[in-house]
mmCIF file of N, CA and C in Angstrom:
data_model
loop_
_atom_site.group_PDB
_atom_site.id
_atom_site.type_symbol
_atom_site.label_atom_id
_atom_site.label_comp_id
_atom_site.label_asym_id
_atom_site.label_seq_id
_atom_site.Cartn_x
_atom_site.Cartn_y
_atom_site.Cartn_z
ATOM 1 N N UNK A 1476 227.142 160.142 172.966
ATOM 2 C CA UNK A 1476 226.205 159.922 171.891
ATOM 3 C C UNK A 1476 224.793 159.950 172.475
ATOM 4 N N UNK A 1477 223.909 160.657 171.811
ATOM 5 C CA UNK A 1477 222.524 160.731 172.253
ATOM 6 C C UNK A 1477 221.712 159.623 171.601
ATOM 7 N N UNK A 1478 220.791 159.070 172.361
ATOM 8 C CA UNK A 1478 219.997 157.957 171.840
ATOM 9 C C UNK A 1478 219.258 158.343 170.574
ATOM 10 N N UNK A 1479 218.712 159.531 170.515
ATOM 11 C CA UNK A 1479 217.965 159.962 169.341
ATOM 12 C C UNK A 1479 218.816 160.110 168.095
ATOM 13 N N UNK A 1480 220.148 160.127 168.260
ATOM 14 C CA UNK A 1480 221.044 160.324 167.123
ATOM 15 C C UNK A 1480 221.709 159.038 166.658
ATOM 16 N N UNK A 1481 221.353 157.925 167.251
ATOM 17 C CA UNK A 1481 221.913 156.638 166.838
ATOM 18 C C UNK A 1481 221.209 156.206 165.555
ATOM 19 N N UNK A 1482 222.007 155.874 164.547
ATOM 20 C CA UNK A 1482 221.422 155.457 163.271
ATOM 21 C C UNK A 1482 220.812 154.065 163.374
ATOM 22 N N UNK A 1483 219.822 153.862 162.534
ATOM 23 C CA UNK A 1483 219.061 152.618 162.556
ATOM 24 C C UNK A 1483 218.568 152.325 161.147
ATOM 25 N N UNK A 1484 218.566 151.058 160.773
ATOM 26 C CA UNK A 1484 217.920 150.647 159.527
ATOM 27 C C UNK A 1484 216.650 149.902 159.909
ATOM 28 N N UNK A 1485 215.619 150.089 159.137
ATOM 29 C CA UNK A 1485 214.340 149.432 159.431
ATOM 30 C C UNK A 1485 214.343 148.041 158.806
ATOM 31 N N UNK A 1486 214.296 147.040 159.656
ATOM 32 C CA UNK A 1486 214.264 145.651 159.202
ATOM 33 C C UNK A 1486 212.929 144.995 159.517
ATOM 34 N N UNK A 1487 212.342 145.387 160.621
ATOM 35 C CA UNK A 1487 211.122 144.745 161.081
ATOM 36 C C UNK A 1487 209.873 145.519 160.730
ATOM 37 N N UNK A 1488 208.768 144.838 160.847
ATOM 38 C CA UNK A 1488 207.460 145.445 160.632
ATOM 39 C C UNK A 1488 206.921 145.856 162.000
ATOM 40 N N UNK A 1489 207.392 146.990 162.475
ATOM 41 C CA UNK A 1489 207.025 147.471 163.806
ATOM 42 C C UNK A 1489 206.080 148.651 163.702
ATOM 43 N N UNK A 1490 205.233 148.866 164.687
ATOM 44 C CA UNK A 1490 205.088 148.054 165.887
ATOM 45 C C UNK A 1490 204.308 146.777 165.607
ATOM 46 N N UNK A 1491 204.632 145.749 166.361
ATOM 47 C CA UNK A 1491 203.883 144.500 166.247
ATOM 48 C C UNK A 1491 202.653 144.586 167.151
ATOM 49 N N UNK A 1492 201.592 143.861 166.806
ATOM 50 C CA UNK A 1492 200.344 144.003 167.555
ATOM 51 C C UNK A 1492 200.342 143.263 168.893
ATOM 52 N N UNK A 1493 199.438 143.712 169.747
ATOM 53 C CA UNK A 1493 199.099 142.972 170.957
ATOM 54 C C UNK A 1493 197.870 142.138 170.640
ATOM 55 N N UNK A 1494 197.845 140.918 171.128
ATOM 56 C CA UNK A 1494 196.694 140.054 170.893
ATOM 57 C C UNK A 1494 196.190 139.542 172.236
ATOM 58 N N UNK A 1495 194.899 139.727 172.459
ATOM 59 C CA UNK A 1495 194.329 139.241 173.710
ATOM 60 C C UNK A 1495 194.182 137.722 173.656
ATOM 61 N N UNK A 1496 194.547 137.076 174.738
ATOM 62 C CA UNK A 1496 194.377 135.632 174.878
ATOM 63 C C UNK A 1496 193.043 135.419 175.588
ATOM 64 N N UNK A 1497 191.973 135.399 174.799
ATOM 65 C CA UNK A 1497 190.610 135.437 175.334
ATOM 66 C C UNK A 1497 190.299 134.273 176.274
ATOM 67 N N UNK A 1498 190.567 133.057 175.848
ATOM 68 C CA UNK A 1498 190.219 131.893 176.673
ATOM 69 C C UNK A 1498 191.004 131.899 177.985
ATOM 70 N N UNK A 1499 192.292 132.183 177.904
ATOM 71 C CA UNK A 1499 193.118 132.224 179.108
ATOM 72 C C UNK A 1499 192.703 133.391 180.005
ATOM 73 N N UNK A 1500 192.355 134.514 179.385
ATOM 74 C CA UNK A 1500 191.873 135.667 180.149
ATOM 75 C C UNK A 1500 190.630 135.301 180.955
ATOM 76 N N UNK A 1501 189.685 134.627 180.304
ATOM 77 C CA UNK A 1501 188.460 134.208 180.998
ATOM 78 C C UNK A 1501 188.785 133.250 182.144
ATOM 79 N N UNK A 1502 189.661 132.314 181.879
ATOM 80 C CA UNK A 1502 190.020 131.329 182.897
ATOM 81 C C UNK A 1502 190.716 131.935 184.107
ATOM 82 N N UNK A 1503 191.497 132.982 183.873
ATOM 83 C CA UNK A 1503 192.233 133.620 184.967
ATOM 84 C C UNK A 1503 191.472 134.778 185.597
ATOM 85 N N UNK A 1504 190.426 135.230 184.909
ATOM 86 C CA UNK A 1504 189.663 136.362 185.422
ATOM 87 C C UNK A 1504 190.366 137.695 185.255
ATOM 88 N N UNK A 1505 191.267 137.760 184.284
ATOM 89 C CA UNK A 1505 191.984 139.003 183.974
ATOM 90 C C UNK A 1505 192.028 139.159 182.461
ATOM 91 N N UNK A 1506 192.442 140.334 181.996
ATOM 92 C CA UNK A 1506 192.682 140.504 180.558
ATOM 93 C C UNK A 1506 194.175 140.277 180.327
ATOM 94 N N UNK A 1507 194.504 139.274 179.543
ATOM 95 C CA UNK A 1507 195.888 138.894 179.293
ATOM 96 C C UNK A 1507 196.189 139.047 177.810
ATOM 97 N N UNK A 1508 197.294 139.723 177.508
ATOM 98 C CA UNK A 1508 197.691 139.979 176.131
ATOM 99 C C UNK A 1508 199.087 139.422 175.891
ATOM 100 N N UNK A 1509 199.374 139.123 174.640
ATOM 101 C CA UNK A 1509 200.710 138.709 174.232
ATOM 102 C C UNK A 1509 201.166 139.651 173.124
ATOM 103 N N UNK A 1510 202.439 140.052 173.165
ATOM 104 C CA UNK A 1510 203.030 140.894 172.130
ATOM 105 C C UNK A 1510 203.457 139.978 170.999
ATOM 106 N N UNK A 1511 202.956 140.199 169.791
ATOM 107 C CA UNK A 1511 203.161 139.297 168.659
ATOM 108 C C UNK A 1511 204.428 139.654 167.870
ATOM 109 N N UNK A 1512 205.575 139.548 168.527
ATOM 110 C CA UNK A 1512 206.830 139.827 167.834
ATOM 111 C C UNK A 1512 207.174 138.762 166.809
ATOM 112 N N UNK A 1513 206.443 137.648 166.790
ATOM 113 C CA UNK A 1513 206.629 136.664 165.728
ATOM 114 C C UNK A 1513 206.140 137.216 164.392
ATOM 115 N N UNK A 1514 205.437 138.334 164.419
ATOM 116 C CA UNK A 1514 204.931 138.967 163.194
ATOM 117 C C UNK A 1514 205.825 140.123 162.743
ATOM 118 N N UNK A 1515 207.055 140.160 163.241
ATOM 119 C CA UNK A 1515 207.967 141.259 162.902
ATOM 120 C C UNK A 1515 208.459 141.197 161.462
ATOM 121 N N UNK A 1516 208.237 140.073 160.782
ATOM 122 C CA UNK A 1516 208.499 140.008 159.354
ATOM 123 C C UNK A 1516 209.832 139.441 158.928
ATOM 124 N N UNK A 1517 210.661 139.000 159.850
ATOM 125 C CA UNK A 1517 211.978 138.512 159.443
ATOM 126 C C UNK A 1517 212.307 137.144 160.023
ATOM 127 N N UNK A 1518 211.373 136.516 160.653
ATOM 128 C CA UNK A 1518 211.612 135.182 161.188
ATOM 129 C C UNK A 1518 212.405 135.177 162.478
ATOM 130 N N UNK A 1519 212.594 136.335 163.073
ATOM 131 C CA UNK A 1519 213.316 136.444 164.337
ATOM 132 C C UNK A 1519 212.380 136.994 165.385
ATOM 133 N N UNK A 1520 212.705 136.763 166.639
ATOM 134 C CA UNK A 1520 211.949 137.409 167.699
ATOM 135 C C UNK A 1520 212.239 138.904 167.719
ATOM 136 N N UNK A 1521 211.382 139.652 168.355
ATOM 137 C CA UNK A 1521 211.480 141.105 168.342
ATOM 138 C C UNK A 1521 212.744 141.679 168.945
ATOM 139 N N UNK A 1522 213.208 141.136 170.086
ATOM 140 C CA UNK A 1522 214.377 141.724 170.724
ATOM 141 C C UNK A 1522 215.610 141.631 169.840
ATOM 142 N N UNK A 1523 215.844 140.479 169.250
ATOM 143 C CA UNK A 1523 217.016 140.327 168.394
ATOM 144 C C UNK A 1523 216.905 141.232 167.174
ATOM 145 N N UNK A 1524 215.747 141.298 166.585
ATOM 146 C CA UNK A 1524 215.564 142.117 165.395
ATOM 147 C C UNK A 1524 215.736 143.594 165.711
ATOM 148 N N UNK A 1525 215.197 144.040 166.822
ATOM 149 C CA UNK A 1525 215.348 145.448 167.204
ATOM 150 C C UNK A 1525 216.824 145.793 167.397
ATOM 151 N N UNK A 1526 217.570 144.913 168.048
ATOM 152 C CA UNK A 1526 219.004 145.129 168.249
ATOM 153 C C UNK A 1526 219.737 145.165 166.909
ATOM 154 N N UNK A 1527 219.358 144.269 166.010
ATOM 155 C CA UNK A 1527 220.017 144.208 164.706
ATOM 156 C C UNK A 1527 219.785 145.464 163.875
ATOM 157 N N UNK A 1528 218.675 146.152 164.078
ATOM 158 C CA UNK A 1528 218.424 147.378 163.321
ATOM 159 C C UNK A 1528 219.528 148.399 163.570
ATOM 160 N N UNK A 1529 220.071 148.428 164.773
ATOM 161 C CA UNK A 1529 221.159 149.352 165.100
ATOM 162 C C UNK A 1529 222.517 148.787 164.683
ATOM 163 N N UNK A 1530 222.731 147.510 164.930
ATOM 164 C CA UNK A 1530 224.005 146.886 164.557
ATOM 165 C C UNK A 1530 224.207 146.902 163.047
ATOM 166 N N UNK A 1531 223.145 146.653 162.297
ATOM 167 C CA UNK A 1531 223.255 146.638 160.837
ATOM 168 C C UNK A 1531 223.486 148.042 160.286
ATOM 169 N N UNK A 1532 222.889 149.047 160.905
ATOM 170 C CA UNK A 1532 223.136 150.428 160.478
ATOM 171 C C UNK A 1532 224.613 150.757 160.645
ATOM 172 N N UNK A 1533 225.186 150.362 161.769
ATOM 173 C CA UNK A 1533 226.604 150.612 162.007
ATOM 174 C C UNK A 1533 227.471 149.845 161.010
ATOM 175 N N UNK A 1534 227.120 148.605 160.728
ATOM 176 C CA UNK A 1534 227.888 147.813 159.763
ATOM 177 C C UNK A 1534 227.874 148.471 158.386
ATOM 178 N N UNK A 1535 226.707 148.927 157.957
ATOM 179 C CA UNK A 1535 226.610 149.592 156.646
ATOM 180 C C UNK A 1535 227.422 150.889 156.634
ATOM 181 N N UNK A 1536 227.354 151.672 157.726
ATOM 182 C CA UNK A 1536 228.108 152.925 157.816
ATOM 183 C C UNK A 1536 229.609 152.684 157.724
ATOM 184 N N UNK A 1537 230.059 151.566 158.268
ATOM 185 C CA UNK A 1537 231.489 151.254 158.280
ATOM 186 C C UNK A 1537 231.931 150.526 157.023
ATOM 187 N N UNK A 1538 231.020 150.368 156.066
ATOM 188 C CA UNK A 1538 231.380 149.771 154.787
ATOM 189 C C UNK A 1538 231.451 148.261 154.772
ATOM 190 N N UNK A 1539 230.788 147.607 155.697
ATOM 191 C CA UNK A 1539 230.811 146.142 155.734
ATOM 192 C C UNK A 1539 230.249 145.570 154.439
ATOM 193 N N UNK A 1540 230.859 144.509 153.984
ATOM 194 C CA UNK A 1540 230.356 143.802 152.801
ATOM 195 C C UNK A 1540 229.878 142.402 153.158
ATOM 196 N N UNK A 1541 230.190 141.959 154.362
ATOM 197 C CA UNK A 1541 229.727 140.661 154.855
ATOM 198 C C UNK A 1541 229.491 140.791 156.350
ATOM 199 N N UNK A 1542 228.577 139.988 156.846
ATOM 200 C CA UNK A 1542 228.265 140.031 158.274
ATOM 201 C C UNK A 1542 227.759 138.662 158.710
ATOM 202 N N UNK A 1543 227.958 138.355 159.981
ATOM 203 C CA UNK A 1543 227.558 137.046 160.485
ATOM 204 C C UNK A 1543 226.201 137.166 161.178
ATOM 205 N N UNK A 1544 225.175 137.345 160.397
ATOM 206 C CA UNK A 1544 223.774 137.278 160.828
ATOM 207 C C UNK A 1544 222.946 137.216 159.559
ATOM 208 N N UNK A 1545 222.342 136.094 159.313
ATOM 209 C CA UNK A 1545 221.813 135.797 157.982
ATOM 210 C C UNK A 1545 220.619 136.628 157.545
ATOM 211 N N UNK A 1546 219.553 136.639 158.284
ATOM 212 C CA UNK A 1546 218.313 137.259 157.806
ATOM 213 C C UNK A 1546 218.458 138.756 157.591
ATOM 214 N N UNK A 1547 219.012 139.458 158.563
ATOM 215 C CA UNK A 1547 219.151 140.907 158.434
ATOM 216 C C UNK A 1547 220.160 141.267 157.352
ATOM 217 N N UNK A 1548 221.250 140.533 157.272
ATOM 218 C CA UNK A 1548 222.253 140.805 156.239
ATOM 219 C C UNK A 1548 221.639 140.664 154.855
ATOM 220 N N UNK A 1549 220.911 139.614 154.639
ATOM 221 C CA UNK A 1549 220.287 139.361 153.348
ATOM 222 C C UNK A 1549 219.354 140.499 152.951
ATOM 223 N N UNK A 1550 218.573 140.988 153.894
ATOM 224 C CA UNK A 1550 217.634 142.067 153.605
ATOM 225 C C UNK A 1550 218.366 143.344 153.184
ATOM 226 N N UNK A 1551 219.589 143.559 153.679
ATOM 227 C CA UNK A 1551 220.347 144.769 153.359
ATOM 228 C C UNK A 1551 221.326 144.575 152.214
ATOM 229 N N UNK A 1552 221.295 143.424 151.570
ATOM 230 C CA UNK A 1552 222.176 143.183 150.440
ATOM 231 C C UNK A 1552 223.593 142.805 150.822
ATOM 232 N N UNK A 1553 223.820 142.426 152.084
ATOM 233 C CA UNK A 1553 225.131 141.956 152.520
ATOM 234 C C UNK A 1553 225.170 140.438 152.380
ATOM 235 N N UNK A 1554 226.372 139.884 152.312
ATOM 236 C CA UNK A 1554 226.523 138.432 152.191
ATOM 237 C C UNK A 1554 226.529 137.810 153.583
ATOM 238 N N UNK A 1555 225.484 137.065 153.930
ATOM 239 C CA UNK A 1555 225.475 136.443 155.255
ATOM 240 C C UNK A 1555 226.427 135.258 155.322
ATOM 241 N N UNK A 1556 227.176 135.193 156.422
ATOM 242 C CA UNK A 1556 228.085 134.080 156.679
ATOM 243 C C UNK A 1556 227.827 133.596 158.087
ATOM 244 N N UNK A 1557 227.979 132.326 158.304
ATOM 245 C CA UNK A 1557 227.734 131.753 159.622
ATOM 246 C C UNK A 1557 228.993 131.126 160.184
ATOM 247 N N UNK A 1558 229.144 131.242 161.494
ATOM 248 C CA UNK A 1558 230.162 130.521 162.240
ATOM 249 C C UNK A 1558 229.395 129.706 163.273
ATOM 250 N N UNK A 1559 229.417 128.390 163.111
ATOM 251 C CA UNK A 1559 228.654 127.500 163.978
ATOM 252 C C UNK A 1559 229.589 126.590 164.757
ATOM 253 N N UNK A 1560 229.230 126.342 165.998
ATOM 254 C CA UNK A 1560 230.014 125.445 166.841
ATOM 255 C C UNK A 1560 229.585 124.009 166.563
ATOM 256 N N UNK A 1561 230.566 123.146 166.353
ATOM 257 C CA UNK A 1561 230.281 121.731 166.133
ATOM 258 C C UNK A 1561 230.765 121.254 164.784
ATOM 259 N N UNK A 1562 230.398 120.051 164.473
ATOM 260 C CA UNK A 1562 230.791 119.417 163.210
ATOM 261 C C UNK A 1562 229.737 119.660 162.142
ATOM 262 N N UNK A 1563 230.167 119.707 160.905
ATOM 263 C CA UNK A 1563 229.238 119.872 159.794
ATOM 264 C C UNK A 1563 228.388 118.610 159.676
ATOM 265 N N UNK A 1564 227.060 118.772 159.682
ATOM 266 C CA UNK A 1564 226.207 117.586 159.546
ATOM 267 C C UNK A 1564 226.248 117.038 158.124
ATOM 268 N N UNK A 1565 225.989 115.754 157.996
ATOM 269 C CA UNK A 1565 225.971 115.140 156.668
ATOM 270 C C UNK A 1565 224.820 115.668 155.826
ATOM 271 N N UNK A 1566 223.693 115.930 156.469
ATOM 272 C CA UNK A 1566 222.507 116.420 155.769
ATOM 273 C C UNK A 1566 221.998 117.677 156.456
ATOM 274 N N UNK A 1567 221.729 118.708 155.678
ATOM 275 C CA UNK A 1567 221.195 119.953 156.235
ATOM 276 C C UNK A 1567 219.726 119.765 156.600
ATOM 277 N N UNK A 1568 219.387 120.098 157.837
ATOM 278 C CA UNK A 1568 217.998 120.046 158.296
ATOM 279 C C UNK A 1568 217.720 121.286 159.140
ATOM 280 N N UNK A 1569 216.470 121.498 159.483
ATOM 281 C CA UNK A 1569 216.085 122.553 160.422
ATOM 282 C C UNK A 1569 216.628 123.919 160.068
ATOM 283 N N UNK A 1570 217.343 124.510 161.029
ATOM 284 C CA UNK A 1570 217.861 125.864 160.846
ATOM 285 C C UNK A 1570 218.822 125.978 159.671
ATOM 286 N N UNK A 1571 219.560 124.929 159.380
ATOM 287 C CA UNK A 1571 220.477 124.998 158.236
ATOM 288 C C UNK A 1571 219.714 125.158 156.928
ATOM 289 N N UNK A 1572 218.562 124.549 156.824
ATOM 290 C CA UNK A 1572 217.732 124.749 155.628
ATOM 291 C C UNK A 1572 217.218 126.185 155.570
ATOM 292 N N UNK A 1573 216.800 126.712 156.714
ATOM 293 C CA UNK A 1573 216.354 128.113 156.765
ATOM 294 C C UNK A 1573 217.502 129.040 156.389
ATOM 295 N N UNK A 1574 218.700 128.740 156.874
ATOM 296 C CA UNK A 1574 219.866 129.560 156.535
ATOM 297 C C UNK A 1574 220.081 129.609 155.026
ATOM 298 N N UNK A 1575 219.937 128.502 154.361
ATOM 299 C CA UNK A 1575 220.091 128.464 152.895
ATOM 300 C C UNK A 1575 219.027 129.326 152.219
ATOM 301 N N UNK A 1576 217.797 129.246 152.711
ATOM 302 C CA UNK A 1576 216.718 130.076 152.165
ATOM 303 C C UNK A 1576 217.046 131.552 152.345
ATOM 304 N N UNK A 1577 217.700 131.893 153.459
ATOM 305 C CA UNK A 1577 218.058 133.283 153.742
ATOM 306 C C UNK A 1577 219.304 133.738 152.989
ATOM 307 N N UNK A 1578 219.851 132.882 152.157
ATOM 308 C CA UNK A 1578 220.964 133.283 151.310
ATOM 309 C C UNK A 1578 222.348 132.990 151.841
ATOM 310 N N UNK A 1579 222.460 132.200 152.893
ATOM 311 C CA UNK A 1579 223.778 131.859 153.429
ATOM 312 C C UNK A 1579 224.483 130.926 152.458
ATOM 313 N N UNK A 1580 225.653 131.335 152.004
ATOM 314 C CA UNK A 1580 226.442 130.502 151.097
ATOM 315 C C UNK A 1580 227.695 129.963 151.769
ATOM 316 N N UNK A 1581 228.091 130.590 152.866
ATOM 317 C CA UNK A 1581 229.345 130.222 153.512
ATOM 318 C C UNK A 1581 229.103 129.936 154.992
ATOM 319 N N UNK A 1582 229.413 128.715 155.417
ATOM 320 C CA UNK A 1582 229.267 128.321 156.812
ATOM 321 C C UNK A 1582 230.603 127.757 157.283
ATOM 322 N N UNK A 1583 231.100 128.286 158.389
ATOM 323 C CA UNK A 1583 232.343 127.807 158.991
ATOM 324 C C UNK A 1583 231.992 127.076 160.285
ATOM 325 N N UNK A 1584 232.513 125.890 160.452
ATOM 326 C CA UNK A 1584 232.276 125.111 161.659
ATOM 327 C C UNK A 1584 233.529 125.153 162.515
ATOM 328 N N UNK A 1585 233.348 125.421 163.804
ATOM 329 C CA UNK A 1585 234.471 125.503 164.732
ATOM 330 C C UNK A 1585 234.201 124.599 165.927
ATOM 331 N N UNK A 1586 235.268 124.164 166.573
ATOM 332 C CA UNK A 1586 235.136 123.371 167.788
ATOM 333 C C UNK A 1586 234.884 124.304 168.964
ATOM 334 N N UNK A 1587 234.042 123.869 169.879
ATOM 335 C CA UNK A 1587 233.778 124.635 171.090
ATOM 336 C C UNK A 1587 234.854 124.313 172.109
ATOM 337 N N UNK A 1588 235.423 125.339 172.702
ATOM 338 C CA UNK A 1588 236.401 125.153 173.760
ATOM 339 C C UNK A 1588 235.819 125.780 175.017
ATOM 340 N N UNK A 1589 235.733 125.011 176.096
ATOM 341 C CA UNK A 1589 235.141 125.515 177.333
ATOM 342 C C UNK A 1589 235.854 126.793 177.758
ATOM 343 N N UNK A 1590 235.064 127.790 178.089
ATOM 344 C CA UNK A 1590 235.623 129.078 178.485
ATOM 345 C C UNK A 1590 235.629 130.091 177.363
ATOM 346 N N UNK A 1591 235.406 129.650 176.123
ATOM 347 C CA UNK A 1591 235.313 130.587 175.003
ATOM 348 C C UNK A 1591 234.056 131.424 175.150
ATOM 349 N N UNK A 1592 234.137 132.652 174.693
ATOM 350 C CA UNK A 1592 232.944 133.506 174.672
ATOM 351 C C UNK A 1592 232.708 134.013 173.287
#
């Protein structure tokens, strides 16, 4: 398979900008920039989102109707489902609240067994 022929769905707002860190640059005596992948538009860092653009294209090609990755699945009209290690908390906080906003309706909790991958 050739890299140029791998299918991809556009999920992120790429390319993301470079931003100069002016104060730190002055302090270090160099020009220092940061890649603003937090502005990719999906609440994920750039590396994960870039990878998902290819994984989600493959899932759609294979006729997937559900996938275990919330933000990208939601954007493509798939039903996001989560498999989380640990016990279900009594009250949803933090990431679980974000998951609900992203359309997650089904969460499965599993016990972690050492050596599992």
